């Protein structure tokens, strides 16, 4: 094996990890979320931009407001997960670039002056950060249930503003009884990797 990460860590993060659909009632603490963020914030992005924004839905009132925007098949699991996070892309991320990318502070105005360019960059890089977030959840010994099955416009209006584009909703917690489906097939190496 040519991987440095030990087999147990490989299993935790990848091979044995599954999307969770049910959870125990064990809470997910702010300290756990802080530890997850402190780990994943170092994942690479273009120009070190950091467009991902995470809205933790903790109160019963906020949870009720979110559940009504979830597609029917996602409502019960969102209503009962220990923690739910709304992940969005901040389309005004460029304002922080001079501090985040001091080697080239003029990137803010040189590359990201136009809103359409920012939205494209924010969407791609926030999605990359969202993937790191899911791996971070797994590294904390928790399971993630990421979902795209919701009313995007409704969630944006209810929880965000015009400068933030919703990406996904993630249920977070310890997996419950029957939390995941059997592992689905994946493409083989030769189906994905091309050498030129």
Short mmCIF file of C-alpha atoms in Angstrom, two decimals:
data_model
loop_
_atom_site.label_atom_id
_atom_site.label_comp_id
_atom_site.label_asym_id
_atom_site.label_seq_id
_atom_site.Cartn_x
_atom_site.Cartn_y
_atom_site.Cartn_z
CA UNK A 1 0.00 0.00 0.00
CA UNK A 2 1.46 3.34 -0.98
CA UNK A 3 -0.75 5.46 1.31
CA UNK A 4 0.73 7.10 4.41
CA UNK A 5 -2.61 7.25 6.26
CA UNK A 6 -3.12 4.11 8.35
CA UNK A 7 -5.84 1.63 7.40
CA UNK A 8 -8.13 2.58 10.31
CA UNK A 9 -8.08 6.24 9.26
CA UNK A 10 -8.66 5.27 5.63
CA UNK A 11 -11.71 3.26 6.69
CA UNK A 12 -13.03 6.05 8.93
CA UNK A 13 -12.75 8.72 6.26
CA UNK A 14 -13.54 6.72 3.12
CA UNK A 15 -14.05 2.96 2.90
CA UNK A 16 -16.43 2.44 5.84
CA UNK A 17 -18.02 5.89 5.82
CA UNK A 18 -21.55 6.16 4.47
CA UNK A 19 -24.14 8.87 4.01
CA UNK A 20 -26.39 8.66 7.06
CA UNK A 21 -30.17 8.79 6.88
CA UNK A 22 -30.90 8.17 10.57
CA UNK A 23 -29.08 9.30 13.69
CA UNK A 24 -28.96 8.62 17.40
CA UNK A 25 -30.12 11.41 19.70
CA UNK A 26 -26.56 12.07 20.90
CA UNK A 27 -25.98 15.82 20.49
CA UNK A 28 -23.32 17.38 18.28
CA UNK A 29 -21.59 20.04 20.34
CA UNK A 30 -20.25 23.43 19.35
CA UNK A 31 -16.83 22.15 20.40
CA UNK A 32 -17.07 19.32 17.86
CA UNK A 33 -18.06 21.73 15.10
CA UNK A 34 -15.19 24.05 16.08
CA UNK A 35 -12.73 21.13 15.91
CA UNK A 36 -14.09 20.11 12.51
CA UNK A 37 -13.73 23.63 11.14
CA UNK A 38 -10.25 24.06 12.62
CA UNK A 39 -9.22 20.93 10.71
CA UNK A 40 -10.85 21.58 7.35
CA UNK A 41 -10.07 25.28 7.02
CA UNK A 42 -6.66 24.34 5.63
CA UNK A 43 -8.03 22.61 2.54
CA UNK A 44 -6.75 24.26 -0.66
CA UNK A 45 -8.87 26.61 -2.75
CA UNK A 46 -8.06 28.96 -5.63
CA UNK A 47 -6.37 32.14 -4.36
CA UNK A 48 -7.03 30.82 -0.83
CA UNK A 49 -10.57 32.11 -1.22
CA UNK A 50 -12.93 30.98 1.51
CA UNK A 51 -16.48 31.38 0.19
CA UNK A 52 -18.09 28.58 2.23
CA UNK A 53 -20.53 29.75 4.89
CA UNK A 54 -22.09 27.33 7.35
CA UNK A 55 -25.37 28.09 9.09
CA UNK A 56 -26.00 25.76 12.03
CA UNK A 57 -29.70 25.12 12.54
CA UNK A 58 -30.02 24.46 16.28
CA UNK A 59 -33.27 25.99 17.54
CA UNK A 60 -36.58 24.16 17.20
CA UNK A 61 -38.08 27.22 15.51
CA UNK A 62 -35.32 27.39 12.89
CA UNK A 63 -35.51 23.64 12.33
CA UNK A 64 -39.24 23.90 11.65
CA UNK A 65 -38.61 26.71 9.18
CA UNK A 66 -36.00 24.61 7.37
CA UNK A 67 -37.99 21.37 7.28
CA UNK A 68 -40.81 23.03 5.35
CA UNK A 69 -38.32 23.75 2.53
CA UNK A 70 -36.97 20.18 2.36
CA UNK A 71 -38.35 17.77 -0.22
CA UNK A 72 -40.75 15.29 1.32
CA UNK A 73 -38.25 12.41 1.47
CA UNK A 74 -35.78 14.58 3.41
CA UNK A 75 -38.16 16.17 5.91
CA UNK A 76 -38.23 13.49 8.63
CA UNK A 77 -34.47 12.98 8.71
CA UNK A 78 -33.87 16.74 8.80
CA UNK A 79 -36.42 17.11 11.59
CA UNK A 80 -34.72 14.47 13.75
CA UNK A 81 -30.97 14.84 13.08
CA UNK A 82 -28.97 16.06 16.10
CA UNK A 83 -27.58 18.95 14.04
CA UNK A 84 -28.36 20.37 10.63
CA UNK A 85 -26.10 22.72 8.67
CA UNK A 86 -26.97 24.85 5.66
CA UNK A 87 -23.91 25.26 3.46
CA UNK A 88 -23.80 28.27 1.17
CA UNK A 89 -21.39 30.18 -1.05
CA UNK A 90 -20.64 33.80 -0.18
CA UNK A 91 -20.57 35.62 -3.52
CA UNK A 92 -18.81 38.58 -1.90
CA UNK A 93 -15.87 36.41 -0.75
CA UNK A 94 -13.49 38.63 -2.69
CA UNK A 95 -13.68 41.34 -0.02
CA UNK A 96 -11.52 39.13 2.22
CA UNK A 97 -8.95 38.21 -0.43
CA UNK A 98 -6.41 40.94 0.46
CA UNK A 99 -6.12 39.42 3.96
CA UNK A 100 -6.42 35.77 2.87
CA UNK A 101 -4.07 36.02 -0.11
CA UNK A 102 -1.51 38.68 0.89
CA UNK A 103 0.96 37.48 -1.75
CA UNK A 104 -1.32 38.97 -4.41
CA UNK A 105 -3.91 41.29 -2.78
CA UNK A 106 -4.82 42.89 -6.11
CA UNK A 107 -6.50 39.59 -7.13
CA UNK A 108 -9.65 40.96 -5.48
CA UNK A 109 -10.14 43.63 -8.13
CA UNK A 110 -8.14 42.13 -10.98
CA UNK A 111 -10.01 38.81 -11.17
CA UNK A 112 -13.20 39.16 -9.14
CA UNK A 113 -14.63 42.60 -9.89
CA UNK A 114 -17.56 41.11 -11.86
CA UNK A 115 -20.38 39.41 -9.96
CA UNK A 116 -20.79 36.59 -12.52
CA UNK A 117 -17.12 35.65 -12.18
CA UNK A 118 -17.40 35.71 -8.37
CA UNK A 119 -20.50 33.51 -8.38
CA UNK A 120 -18.76 30.90 -10.51
CA UNK A 121 -15.61 30.94 -8.36
CA UNK A 122 -17.60 30.95 -5.12
CA UNK A 123 -19.72 28.00 -6.20
CA UNK A 124 -16.76 25.85 -7.22
CA UNK A 125 -14.56 26.66 -4.24
CA UNK A 126 -17.36 26.49 -1.66
CA UNK A 127 -18.31 23.06 -3.05
CA UNK A 128 -14.69 22.01 -2.59
CA UNK A 129 -14.78 23.30 0.99
CA UNK A 130 -18.08 21.46 1.53
CA UNK A 131 -16.35 18.20 0.59
CA UNK A 132 -13.62 18.97 3.14
CA UNK A 133 -16.37 19.65 5.70
CA UNK A 134 -17.89 16.21 5.10
CA UNK A 135 -14.46 14.58 5.56
CA UNK A 136 -14.01 16.64 8.74
CA UNK A 137 -17.35 15.38 10.06
CA UNK A 138 -16.15 11.83 9.47
CA UNK A 139 -12.80 12.60 11.15
CA UNK A 140 -14.78 13.63 14.25
CA UNK A 141 -16.35 10.17 14.36
CA UNK A 142 -19.69 11.50 13.13
CA UNK A 143 -21.72 10.83 10.01
CA UNK A 144 -22.96 13.29 7.42
CA UNK A 145 -26.15 13.18 5.42
CA UNK A 146 -25.65 15.78 2.66
CA UNK A 147 -28.76 16.64 0.64
CA UNK A 148 -29.61 18.70 -2.40
CA UNK A 149 -33.32 17.86 -2.19
CA UNK A 150 -34.76 21.16 -1.01
CA UNK A 151 -36.24 24.40 -2.29
CA UNK A 152 -33.11 26.48 -2.90
CA UNK A 153 -34.95 29.77 -3.32
CA UNK A 154 -36.98 29.12 -0.18
CA UNK A 155 -33.91 28.31 1.93
CA UNK A 156 -32.09 31.36 0.57
CA UNK A 157 -35.01 33.65 1.42
CA UNK A 158 -35.58 32.05 4.84
CA UNK A 159 -31.98 31.88 6.08
CA UNK A 160 -29.60 33.74 3.77
CA UNK A 161 -29.52 36.85 1.59
CA UNK A 162 -28.94 37.72 -2.05
CA UNK A 163 -25.17 37.47 -1.63
CA UNK A 164 -25.27 33.85 -0.42
CA UNK A 165 -26.18 30.91 -2.65
CA UNK A 166 -27.32 27.70 -0.92
CA UNK A 167 -25.28 24.62 -1.87
CA UNK A 168 -26.56 21.80 0.31
CA UNK A 169 -28.10 20.88 3.63
CA UNK A 170 -26.19 18.40 5.79
CA UNK A 171 -27.62 16.36 8.65
CA UNK A 172 -24.90 15.57 11.20
CA UNK A 173 -24.63 13.11 14.08
CA UNK A 174 -23.84 9.60 15.21
CA UNK A 175 -25.44 7.14 12.78
CA UNK A 176 -28.59 5.46 14.05
CA UNK A 177 -30.21 2.11 13.37
CA UNK A 178 -30.27 1.33 9.64
CA UNK A 179 -28.55 4.65 8.92
CA UNK A 180 -27.19 3.77 5.50
CA UNK A 181 -27.92 1.72 2.45
CA UNK A 182 -25.53 -0.98 1.22
CA UNK A 183 -22.50 0.42 -0.57
CA UNK A 184 -23.32 1.27 -4.18
CA UNK A 185 -20.85 0.44 -6.98
CA UNK A 186 -18.10 2.85 -7.93
CA UNK A 187 -16.24 3.25 -11.21
CA UNK A 188 -12.97 1.36 -11.56
CA UNK A 189 -9.59 3.04 -11.90
CA UNK A 190 -9.43 2.48 -15.67
CA UNK A 191 -12.86 4.04 -16.14
CA UNK A 192 -11.76 7.27 -14.48
CA UNK A 193 -8.01 7.69 -14.91
CA UNK A 194 -6.48 8.53 -18.30
CA UNK A 195 -2.78 9.07 -18.83
CA UNK A 196 -1.69 11.24 -21.73
#
